[in-house]
Amino acid sequence: MGAVIAVVSGKGGAGKTCLVGGVASCLAAMGRRVLCLDTDAGLRNLDLVLGLGDRVMMDFSDVVEGRCSLEDAFIPHPDIPGLFLLSAPQRGNLPEHVLAGLVPLVKETRCQFDDILLDCPAGLGPGVRVAVQCAERAVVVTGIDPVSLRDAQQTVSLLGDLNVAERHLVINRVQARIVRKMKTNLDDVMDTVSLPLLGVVPEDEQVTLAVSSGKPLVLAAGGGRAATAYLHIAQRLTGMRVPLMRIR
Ligand SMILES: Nc1ncnc2c1ncn2[C@@H]1O[C@H](COP(=O)(O)OP(=O)(O)OP(=O)(O)O)[C@@H](O)[C@H]1O
Ligand SMILES: [Mg+2]
């Protein structure tokens, strides 16, 4: 039965969607069957990060409201066998019953996948709460700046309130030069957020370039250091011991 992992951040733009796309691609390349579920209704973009922007016909609201079957809404990735996307609707402000319908939908889906990664909305609103209720693991994505860290702390409290059993931290867009200038270090960041570290992703322009090329990062020319970091995170999620990457 699939592990359901909610990727959350509090602050918008922390790197959740890129992390979900990158890690899910790596998990699938490792031979696992993986579902990426975009729960960011109104602001979806996991389809773009996976290079599936022109393939979304149905989304999770169509499944919940009975307009199509789950199988019809899954989009298999044409170039990464084992990777599937279930998209979010373009419209935001979903009626409560549609949002709440995500919980039974994820339950029904679990037996079909090894991993289900939920790309959550920013903030602490109902979209995040419902997504987190579907999951038994959560990954909090943050930068090292005080604004991201405060929002990550608030998110960690929410995860506590909602009894998410396993919680981990990913520190994104790390640059050694900035870490030095801010006179901080990754241990301080972990202490501030009070979570164990799952991975560190360096600042890497390839992340943005891959999205604009319409290809998932793992397939984009060059791959790069963020791609390696996503692979390491995928490996750790499956229980492998992988040393932390040195950040330059
Ligand atoms: N490691 C990285 N290096 C460089 N750019 C990055 C990195 N991670 C994310 N980005 C860039 O940051 C921006 C925001 O990333 P992303 O959309 O994944 O964030 P998000 O947390 O999903 O945002 P939202 O809260 O709006 O859903 C994108 O332009 C992306 O290309
Ligand atoms: Mg996003």
PDB file of C-alpha atoms and ligand atoms in Angstrom:
ATOM      1  CA  MET A   1       0.000   0.000   0.000  1.00  0.00           C
ATOM      2  CA  GLY A   2       1.307   3.438  -0.957  1.00  0.00           C
ATOM      3  CA  ALA A   3       2.827   5.901   1.469  1.00  0.00           C
ATOM      4  CA  VAL A   4       1.079   9.260   1.243  1.00  0.00           C
ATOM      5  CA  ILE A   5       3.395  12.227   1.696  1.00  0.00           C
ATOM      6  CA  ALA A   6       2.144  15.820   1.909  1.00  0.00           C
ATOM      7  CA  VAL A   7       4.635  18.472   0.799  1.00  0.00           C
ATOM      8  CA  VAL A   8       3.887  21.737   2.617  1.00  0.00           C
ATOM      9  CA  SER A   9       5.632  25.010   3.378  1.00  0.00           C
ATOM     10  CA  GLY A  10       3.533  27.778   4.834  1.00  0.00           C
ATOM     11  CA  LYS A  11       5.199  30.464   2.728  1.00  0.00           C
ATOM     12  CA  GLY A  12       4.348  30.513  -0.970  1.00  0.00           C
ATOM     13  CA  GLY A  13       7.085  29.873  -3.517  1.00  0.00           C
ATOM     14  CA  ALA A  14       9.244  27.791  -1.167  1.00  0.00           C
ATOM     15  CA  GLY A  15       9.749  25.114  -3.835  1.00  0.00           C
ATOM     16  CA  LYS A  16       7.038  22.506  -3.044  1.00  0.00           C
ATOM     17  CA  THR A  17       5.906  21.901  -6.607  1.00  0.00           C
ATOM     18  CA  CYS A  18       9.449  21.583  -8.001  1.00  0.00           C
ATOM     19  CA  LEU A  19      10.346  19.225  -5.148  1.00  0.00           C
ATOM     20  CA  VAL A  20       7.287  17.028  -5.739  1.00  0.00           C
ATOM     21  CA  GLY A  21       7.973  16.891  -9.486  1.00  0.00           C
ATOM     22  CA  GLY A  22      11.687  16.192  -9.021  1.00  0.00           C
ATOM     23  CA  VAL A  23      11.394  13.609  -6.254  1.00  0.00           C
ATOM     24  CA  ALA A  24       8.428  11.818  -7.857  1.00  0.00           C
ATOM     25  CA  SER A  25      10.322  11.537 -11.170  1.00  0.00           C
ATOM     26  CA  CYS A  26      13.291  10.018  -9.328  1.00  0.00           C
ATOM     27  CA  LEU A  27      11.083   7.556  -7.399  1.00  0.00           C
ATOM     28  CA  ALA A  28       9.511   6.422 -10.688  1.00  0.00           C
ATOM     29  CA  ALA A  29      12.955   6.122 -12.318  1.00  0.00           C
ATOM     30  CA  MET A  30      13.873   3.827  -9.391  1.00  0.00           C
ATOM     31  CA  GLY A  31      11.116   1.476 -10.596  1.00  0.00           C
ATOM     32  CA  ARG A  32       8.329   2.560  -8.261  1.00  0.00           C
ATOM     33  CA  ARG A  33       4.761   3.364  -9.251  1.00  0.00           C
ATOM     34  CA  VAL A  34       4.183   6.962  -8.219  1.00  0.00           C
ATOM     35  CA  LEU A  35       1.207   9.318  -8.189  1.00  0.00           C
ATOM     36  CA  CYS A  36       1.711  13.080  -8.008  1.00  0.00           C
ATOM     37  CA  LEU A  37      -1.479  14.684  -6.777  1.00  0.00           C
ATOM     38  CA  ASP A  38      -1.756  18.435  -7.220  1.00  0.00           C
ATOM     39  CA  THR A  39      -4.022  19.755  -4.448  1.00  0.00           C
ATOM     40  CA  ASP A  40      -3.400  23.436  -5.216  1.00  0.00           C
ATOM     41  CA  ALA A  41      -6.831  24.244  -6.680  1.00  0.00           C
ATOM     42  CA  GLY A  42      -6.832  27.530  -8.594  1.00  0.00           C
ATOM     43  CA  LEU A  43      -3.025  27.773  -8.658  1.00  0.00           C
ATOM     44  CA  ARG A  44      -2.030  24.374  -9.988  1.00  0.00           C
ATOM     45  CA  ASN A  45       1.300  24.044 -11.757  1.00  0.00           C
ATOM     46  CA  LEU A  46       2.625  20.560 -11.103  1.00  0.00           C
ATOM     47  CA  ASP A  47       1.498  19.742 -14.671  1.00  0.00           C
ATOM     48  CA  LEU A  48       3.944  22.381 -15.971  1.00  0.00           C
ATOM     49  CA  VAL A  49       6.820  21.160 -13.790  1.00  0.00           C
ATOM     50  CA  LEU A  50       6.279  17.610 -15.089  1.00  0.00           C
ATOM     51  CA  GLY A  51       6.008  18.772 -18.710  1.00  0.00           C
ATOM     52  CA  LEU A  52       2.349  17.694 -18.876  1.00  0.00           C
ATOM     53  CA  GLY A  53       0.787  21.148 -19.257  1.00  0.00           C
ATOM     54  CA  ASP A  54      -1.077  20.280 -22.461  1.00  0.00           C
ATOM     55  CA  ARG A  55      -2.376  16.901 -21.295  1.00  0.00           C
ATOM     56  CA  VAL A  56      -4.663  17.851 -18.420  1.00  0.00           C
ATOM     57  CA  MET A  57      -8.261  17.108 -19.423  1.00  0.00           C
ATOM     58  CA  MET A  58      -9.690  16.043 -16.062  1.00  0.00           C
ATOM     59  CA  ASP A  59      -8.788  16.868 -12.471  1.00  0.00           C
ATOM     60  CA  PHE A  60      -9.575  15.628  -8.987  1.00  0.00           C
ATOM     61  CA  SER A  61     -12.793  17.694  -8.786  1.00  0.00           C
ATOM     62  CA  ASP A  62     -14.109  15.783 -11.847  1.00  0.00           C
ATOM     63  CA  VAL A  63     -13.491  12.517  -9.992  1.00  0.00           C
ATOM     64  CA  VAL A  64     -15.043  13.726  -6.721  1.00  0.00           C
ATOM     65  CA  GLU A  65     -18.124  15.063  -8.532  1.00  0.00           C
ATOM     66  CA  GLY A  66     -18.530  11.902 -10.604  1.00  0.00           C
ATOM     67  CA  ARG A  67     -17.769  13.315 -14.071  1.00  0.00           C
ATOM     68  CA  CYS A  68     -15.038  10.748 -14.686  1.00  0.00           C
ATOM     69  CA  SER A  69     -13.383   7.734 -13.089  1.00  0.00           C
ATOM     70  CA  LEU A  70     -10.099   7.921 -11.207  1.00  0.00           C
ATOM     71  CA  GLU A  71      -8.397   5.979 -13.997  1.00  0.00           C
ATOM     72  CA  ASP A  72      -9.617   8.474 -16.605  1.00  0.00           C
ATOM     73  CA  ALA A  73      -8.204  11.376 -14.611  1.00  0.00           C
ATOM     74  CA  PHE A  74      -4.716   9.873 -14.124  1.00  0.00           C
ATOM     75  CA  ILE A  75      -2.222  11.202 -16.671  1.00  0.00           C
ATOM     76  CA  PRO A  76       0.580   8.697 -17.296  1.00  0.00           C
ATOM     77  CA  HIS A  77       3.890  10.410 -18.019  1.00  0.00           C
ATOM     78  CA  PRO A  78       4.875   9.630 -21.613  1.00  0.00           C
ATOM     79  CA  ASP A  79       8.627   9.587 -20.882  1.00  0.00           C
ATOM     80  CA  ILE A  80       8.845   8.382 -17.282  1.00  0.00           C
ATOM     81  CA  PRO A  81       7.217   4.954 -16.907  1.00  0.00           C
ATOM     82  CA  GLY A  82       5.453   4.507 -13.579  1.00  0.00           C
ATOM     83  CA  LEU A  83       4.825   8.235 -13.032  1.00  0.00           C
ATOM     84  CA  PHE A  84       1.244   9.545 -13.005  1.00  0.00           C
ATOM     85  CA  LEU A  85      -0.327  12.959 -12.367  1.00  0.00           C
ATOM     86  CA  LEU A  86      -3.755  13.721 -10.979  1.00  0.00           C
ATOM     87  CA  SER A  87      -4.202  17.431 -11.492  1.00  0.00           C
ATOM     88  CA  ALA A  88      -6.017  20.104  -9.495  1.00  0.00           C
ATOM     89  CA  PRO A  89      -8.840  22.152 -11.011  1.00  0.00           C
ATOM     90  CA  GLN A  90      -8.066  25.585 -12.475  1.00  0.00           C
ATOM     91  CA  ARG A  91     -10.850  27.121 -10.405  1.00  0.00           C
ATOM     92  CA  GLY A  92     -10.082  27.952  -6.782  1.00  0.00           C
ATOM     93  CA  ASN A  93     -12.456  28.299  -3.819  1.00  0.00           C
ATOM     94  CA  LEU A  94     -13.778  24.771  -4.219  1.00  0.00           C
ATOM     95  CA  PRO A  95     -17.014  23.874  -2.452  1.00  0.00           C
ATOM     96  CA  GLU A  96     -16.315  22.175   0.853  1.00  0.00           C
ATOM     97  CA  HIS A  97     -17.628  18.779  -0.287  1.00  0.00           C
ATOM     98  CA  VAL A  98     -15.221  18.712  -3.262  1.00  0.00           C
ATOM     99  CA  LEU A  99     -12.220  19.474  -1.084  1.00  0.00           C
ATOM    100  CA  ALA A 100     -13.338  16.964   1.542  1.00  0.00           C
ATOM    101  CA  GLY A 101     -13.763  14.407  -1.263  1.00  0.00           C
ATOM    102  CA  LEU A 102      -9.970  14.265  -1.554  1.00  0.00           C
ATOM    103  CA  VAL A 103      -9.735  12.143   1.589  1.00  0.00           C
ATOM    104  CA  PRO A 104     -11.737   9.115   0.306  1.00  0.00           C
ATOM    105  CA  LEU A 105     -10.202   9.602  -3.148  1.00  0.00           C
ATOM    106  CA  VAL A 106      -6.669   9.233  -1.769  1.00  0.00           C
ATOM    107  CA  LYS A 107      -7.763   6.223   0.308  1.00  0.00           C
ATOM    108  CA  GLU A 108      -9.111   4.541  -2.802  1.00  0.00           C
ATOM    109  CA  THR A 109      -5.927   5.321  -4.736  1.00  0.00           C
ATOM    110  CA  ARG A 110      -3.383   4.072  -2.199  1.00  0.00           C
ATOM    111  CA  CYS A 111      -3.456   0.429  -3.188  1.00  0.00           C
ATOM    112  CA  GLN A 112      -2.506   1.296  -6.784  1.00  0.00           C
ATOM    113  CA  PHE A 113       0.772   3.098  -6.016  1.00  0.00           C
ATOM    114  CA  ASP A 114       4.021   2.696  -4.083  1.00  0.00           C
ATOM    115  CA  ASP A 115       4.159   6.418  -3.355  1.00  0.00           C
ATOM    116  CA  ILE A 116       1.627   9.238  -3.470  1.00  0.00           C
ATOM    117  CA  LEU A 117       3.060  12.757  -3.240  1.00  0.00           C
ATOM    118  CA  LEU A 118       0.660  15.597  -2.510  1.00  0.00           C
ATOM    119  CA  ASP A 119       1.670  19.036  -3.750  1.00  0.00           C
ATOM    120  CA  CYS A 120      -0.092  21.283  -1.242  1.00  0.00           C
ATOM    121  CA  PRO A 121      -1.151  24.921  -1.472  1.00  0.00           C
ATOM    122  CA  ALA A 122       0.798  27.566   0.433  1.00  0.00           C
ATOM    123  CA  GLY A 123      -0.647  28.889   3.683  1.00  0.00           C
ATOM    124  CA  LEU A 124      -2.540  27.160   6.475  1.00  0.00           C
ATOM    125  CA  GLY A 125      -6.005  27.179   4.907  1.00  0.00           C
ATOM    126  CA  PRO A 126      -8.558  24.443   4.252  1.00  0.00           C
ATOM    127  CA  GLY A 127      -6.710  23.136   1.159  1.00  0.00           C
ATOM    128  CA  VAL A 128      -3.607  22.354   3.208  1.00  0.00           C
ATOM    129  CA  ARG A 129      -5.621  20.912   6.105  1.00  0.00           C
ATOM    130  CA  VAL A 130      -7.513  18.473   3.887  1.00  0.00           C
ATOM    131  CA  ALA A 131      -4.352  17.425   2.032  1.00  0.00           C
ATOM    132  CA  VAL A 132      -2.519  16.833   5.298  1.00  0.00           C
ATOM    133  CA  GLN A 133      -5.426  14.719   6.572  1.00  0.00           C
ATOM    134  CA  CYS A 134      -4.860  12.397   3.585  1.00  0.00           C
ATOM    135  CA  ALA A 135      -1.201  11.812   4.531  1.00  0.00           C
ATOM    136  CA  GLU A 136       0.763   9.995   7.208  1.00  0.00           C
ATOM    137  CA  ARG A 137       4.010  11.749   6.355  1.00  0.00           C
ATOM    138  CA  ALA A 138       4.715  15.407   5.720  1.00  0.00           C
ATOM    139  CA  VAL A 139       7.716  17.179   4.275  1.00  0.00           C
ATOM    140  CA  VAL A 140       8.072  20.861   5.162  1.00  0.00           C
ATOM    141  CA  VAL A 141       9.997  22.893   2.574  1.00  0.00           C
ATOM    142  CA  THR A 142      11.708  26.079   3.688  1.00  0.00           C
ATOM    143  CA  GLY A 143      14.409  28.535   2.760  1.00  0.00           C
ATOM    144  CA  ILE A 144      16.903  29.748   5.361  1.00  0.00           C
ATOM    145  CA  ASP A 145      15.499  33.290   5.641  1.00  0.00           C
ATOM    146  CA  PRO A 146      13.513  34.370   8.713  1.00  0.00           C
ATOM    147  CA  VAL A 147      10.254  34.808   6.784  1.00  0.00           C
ATOM    148  CA  SER A 148      10.301  31.249   5.425  1.00  0.00           C
ATOM    149  CA  LEU A 149      11.363  29.899   8.805  1.00  0.00           C
ATOM    150  CA  ARG A 150       8.568  31.591  10.729  1.00  0.00           C
ATOM    151  CA  ASP A 151       5.993  30.273   8.233  1.00  0.00           C
ATOM    152  CA  ALA A 152       7.564  26.801   8.433  1.00  0.00           C
ATOM    153  CA  GLN A 153       7.219  26.876  12.239  1.00  0.00           C
ATOM    154  CA  GLN A 154       3.513  27.694  11.908  1.00  0.00           C
ATOM    155  CA  THR A 155       3.135  24.807   9.476  1.00  0.00           C
ATOM    156  CA  VAL A 156       4.868  22.441  11.892  1.00  0.00           C
ATOM    157  CA  SER A 157       2.346  23.403  14.603  1.00  0.00           C
ATOM    158  CA  LEU A 158      -0.490  22.660  12.190  1.00  0.00           C
ATOM    159  CA  LEU A 159       1.024  19.239  11.442  1.00  0.00           C
ATOM    160  CA  GLY A 160       1.130  18.623  15.203  1.00  0.00           C
ATOM    161  CA  ASP A 161      -2.525  19.645  15.606  1.00  0.00           C
ATOM    162  CA  LEU A 162      -3.484  17.289  12.777  1.00  0.00           C
ATOM    163  CA  ASN A 163      -1.412  14.419  14.245  1.00  0.00           C
ATOM    164  CA  VAL A 164       0.806  13.769  11.236  1.00  0.00           C
ATOM    165  CA  ALA A 165       2.976  10.928  12.450  1.00  0.00           C
ATOM    166  CA  GLU A 166       6.177  11.516  10.500  1.00  0.00           C
ATOM    167  CA  ARG A 167       7.513  14.987   9.690  1.00  0.00           C
ATOM    168  CA  HIS A 168      10.680  15.978   7.907  1.00  0.00           C
ATOM    169  CA  LEU A 169      12.380  19.097   6.658  1.00  0.00           C
ATOM    170  CA  VAL A 170      13.811  20.008   3.265  1.00  0.00           C
ATOM    171  CA  ILE A 171      15.875  23.191   3.086  1.00  0.00           C
ATOM    172  CA  ASN A 172      15.617  24.607  -0.425  1.00  0.00           C
ATOM    173  CA  ARG A 173      17.591  27.089  -2.543  1.00  0.00           C
ATOM    174  CA  VAL A 174      20.657  26.860  -0.325  1.00  0.00           C
ATOM    175  CA  GLN A 175      23.762  28.837  -1.300  1.00  0.00           C
ATOM    176  CA  ALA A 176      26.865  28.531   0.886  1.00  0.00           C
ATOM    177  CA  ARG A 177      27.743  32.209   0.329  1.00  0.00           C
ATOM    178  CA  ILE A 178      24.392  33.386   1.703  1.00  0.00           C
ATOM    179  CA  VAL A 179      24.481  30.906   4.591  1.00  0.00           C
ATOM    180  CA  ARG A 180      27.882  32.349   5.571  1.00  0.00           C
ATOM    181  CA  LYS A 181      26.726  35.964   5.209  1.00  0.00           C
ATOM    182  CA  MET A 182      23.679  35.279   7.388  1.00  0.00           C
ATOM    183  CA  LYS A 183      26.015  33.744  10.004  1.00  0.00           C
ATOM    184  CA  THR A 184      23.764  30.710  10.245  1.00  0.00           C
ATOM    185  CA  ASN A 185      24.093  27.008   9.436  1.00  0.00           C
ATOM    186  CA  LEU A 186      21.822  24.111   8.573  1.00  0.00           C
ATOM    187  CA  ASP A 187      21.774  22.859  12.192  1.00  0.00           C
ATOM    188  CA  ASP A 188      20.345  26.224  13.282  1.00  0.00           C
ATOM    189  CA  VAL A 189      17.662  25.953  10.604  1.00  0.00           C
ATOM    190  CA  MET A 190      16.739  22.441  11.778  1.00  0.00           C
ATOM    191  CA  ASP A 191      16.616  23.636  15.393  1.00  0.00           C
ATOM    192  CA  THR A 192      14.408  26.598  14.490  1.00  0.00           C
ATOM    193  CA  VAL A 193      11.874  24.406  12.709  1.00  0.00           C
ATOM    194  CA  SER A 194      12.340  21.464  15.152  1.00  0.00           C
ATOM    195  CA  LEU A 195      12.312  18.816  12.443  1.00  0.00           C
ATOM    196  CA  PRO A 196      14.826  16.208  11.295  1.00  0.00           C
ATOM    197  CA  LEU A 197      16.434  16.909   7.939  1.00  0.00           C
ATOM    198  CA  LEU A 198      15.403  14.893   4.880  1.00  0.00           C
ATOM    199  CA  GLY A 199      17.496  16.864   2.419  1.00  0.00           C
ATOM    200  CA  VAL A 200      19.102  20.067   1.268  1.00  0.00           C
ATOM    201  CA  VAL A 201      18.482  21.350  -2.250  1.00  0.00           C
ATOM    202  CA  PRO A 202      20.961  23.893  -3.623  1.00  0.00           C
ATOM    203  CA  GLU A 203      19.990  27.005  -5.546  1.00  0.00           C
ATOM    204  CA  ASP A 204      20.157  25.801  -9.139  1.00  0.00           C
ATOM    205  CA  GLU A 205      19.005  27.679 -12.234  1.00  0.00           C
ATOM    206  CA  GLN A 206      18.325  24.333 -13.935  1.00  0.00           C
ATOM    207  CA  VAL A 207      15.146  24.058 -11.840  1.00  0.00           C
ATOM    208  CA  THR A 208      13.624  27.103 -13.540  1.00  0.00           C
ATOM    209  CA  LEU A 209      15.168  26.368 -16.955  1.00  0.00           C
ATOM    210  CA  ALA A 210      13.695  22.847 -16.963  1.00  0.00           C
ATOM    211  CA  VAL A 211      10.179  24.202 -16.344  1.00  0.00           C
ATOM    212  CA  SER A 212      10.515  26.698 -19.177  1.00  0.00           C
ATOM    213  CA  SER A 213      11.811  23.955 -21.502  1.00  0.00           C
ATOM    214  CA  GLY A 214       8.641  21.936 -20.768  1.00  0.00           C
ATOM    215  CA  LYS A 215      10.603  18.932 -19.507  1.00  0.00           C
ATOM    216  CA  PRO A 216      10.879  17.432 -16.041  1.00  0.00           C
ATOM    217  CA  LEU A 217      14.240  18.250 -14.456  1.00  0.00           C
ATOM    218  CA  VAL A 218      15.454  14.632 -14.576  1.00  0.00           C
ATOM    219  CA  LEU A 219      15.043  14.646 -18.372  1.00  0.00           C
ATOM    220  CA  ALA A 220      16.317  18.185 -19.015  1.00  0.00           C
ATOM    221  CA  ALA A 221      19.826  18.544 -20.399  1.00  0.00           C
ATOM    222  CA  GLY A 222      22.435  18.708 -17.692  1.00  0.00           C
ATOM    223  CA  GLY A 223      20.340  17.511 -14.739  1.00  0.00           C
ATOM    224  CA  GLY A 224      22.382  19.484 -12.249  1.00  0.00           C
ATOM    225  CA  ARG A 225      22.872  19.702  -8.508  1.00  0.00           C
ATOM    226  CA  ALA A 226      19.202  20.147  -7.598  1.00  0.00           C
ATOM    227  CA  ALA A 227      18.395  17.019  -9.641  1.00  0.00           C
ATOM    228  CA  THR A 228      20.997  15.113  -7.599  1.00  0.00           C
ATOM    229  CA  ALA A 229      19.505  16.481  -4.373  1.00  0.00           C
ATOM    230  CA  TYR A 230      16.003  15.342  -5.451  1.00  0.00           C
ATOM    231  CA  LEU A 231      17.414  11.873  -6.199  1.00  0.00           C
ATOM    232  CA  HIS A 232      18.998  11.702  -2.743  1.00  0.00           C
ATOM    233  CA  ILE A 233      15.690  12.726  -1.141  1.00  0.00           C
ATOM    234  CA  ALA A 234      13.858  10.027  -3.125  1.00  0.00           C
ATOM    235  CA  GLN A 235      16.435   7.465  -1.997  1.00  0.00           C
ATOM    236  CA  ARG A 236      16.096   8.516   1.660  1.00  0.00           C
ATOM    237  CA  LEU A 237      12.291   8.287   1.421  1.00  0.00           C
ATOM    238  CA  THR A 238      12.721   4.635   0.427  1.00  0.00           C
ATOM    239  CA  GLY A 239      14.958   3.996   3.435  1.00  0.00           C
ATOM    240  CA  MET A 240      18.399   4.269   1.810  1.00  0.00           C
ATOM    241  CA  ARG A 241      21.192   5.990   3.719  1.00  0.00           C
ATOM    242  CA  VAL A 242      22.643   8.739   1.562  1.00  0.00           C
ATOM    243  CA  PRO A 243      25.107  11.340   2.897  1.00  0.00           C
ATOM    244  CA  LEU A 244      24.141  15.013   2.686  1.00  0.00           C
ATOM    245  CA  MET A 245      25.429  16.815  -0.372  1.00  0.00           C
ATOM    246  CA  ARG A 246      28.100  19.496   0.156  1.00  0.00           C
ATOM    247  CA  ILE A 247      26.664  22.893  -0.652  1.00  0.00           C
ATOM    248  CA  ARG A 248      28.904  25.287  -2.579  1.00  0.00           C
TER     249      ARG A 248
HETATM  250  N1  LIG B   1      16.376  24.760  -5.789  1.00  0.00           N
HETATM  251  C1  LIG B   1      15.947  25.754  -6.561  1.00  0.00           C
HETATM  252  N2  LIG B   1      16.835  26.516  -7.257  1.00  0.00           N
HETATM  253  C2  LIG B   1      16.403  27.542  -8.041  1.00  0.00           C
HETATM  254  N3  LIG B   1      15.118  27.867  -8.231  1.00  0.00           N
HETATM  255  C3  LIG B   1      14.189  27.157  -7.568  1.00  0.00           C
HETATM  256  C4  LIG B   1      14.549  26.058  -6.708  1.00  0.00           C
HETATM  257  N4  LIG B   1      13.403  25.534  -6.185  1.00  0.00           N
HETATM  258  C5  LIG B   1      12.389  26.259  -6.701  1.00  0.00           C
HETATM  259  N5  LIG B   1      12.849  27.224  -7.527  1.00  0.00           N
HETATM  260  C6  LIG B   1      12.049  28.226  -8.247  1.00  0.00           C
HETATM  261  O1  LIG B   1      11.228  28.889  -7.294  1.00  0.00           O
HETATM  262  C7  LIG B   1       9.955  29.174  -7.854  1.00  0.00           C
HETATM  263  C8  LIG B   1       8.871  28.604  -6.941  1.00  0.00           C
HETATM  264  O2  LIG B   1       8.979  27.186  -6.941  1.00  0.00           O
HETATM  265  P1  LIG B   1       7.685  26.284  -6.747  1.00  0.00           P
HETATM  266  O3  LIG B   1       6.626  26.655  -7.719  1.00  0.00           O
HETATM  267  O4  LIG B   1       8.130  24.877  -6.709  1.00  0.00           O
HETATM  268  O5  LIG B   1       7.251  26.765  -5.280  1.00  0.00           O
HETATM  269  P2  LIG B   1       5.915  26.407  -4.506  1.00  0.00           P
HETATM  270  O6  LIG B   1       6.268  26.284  -3.072  1.00  0.00           O
HETATM  271  O7  LIG B   1       5.243  25.250  -5.143  1.00  0.00           O
HETATM  272  O8  LIG B   1       5.056  27.728  -4.766  1.00  0.00           O
HETATM  273  P3  LIG B   1       3.485  27.930  -4.417  1.00  0.00           P
HETATM  274  O9  LIG B   1       3.427  28.136  -2.946  1.00  0.00           O
HETATM  275  O10 LIG B   1       3.137  29.172  -5.191  1.00  0.00           O
HETATM  276  O11 LIG B   1       2.767  26.706  -4.873  1.00  0.00           O
HETATM  277  C9  LIG B   1       9.939  28.592  -9.265  1.00  0.00           C
HETATM  278  O12 LIG B   1      10.206  29.623 -10.176  1.00  0.00           O
HETATM  279  C10 LIG B   1      11.092  27.608  -9.262  1.00  0.00           C
HETATM  280  O13 LIG B   1      11.683  27.469 -10.532  1.00  0.00           O
HETATM  281 MG    MG B   2       3.276  25.056  -5.855  1.00  0.00          MG
END
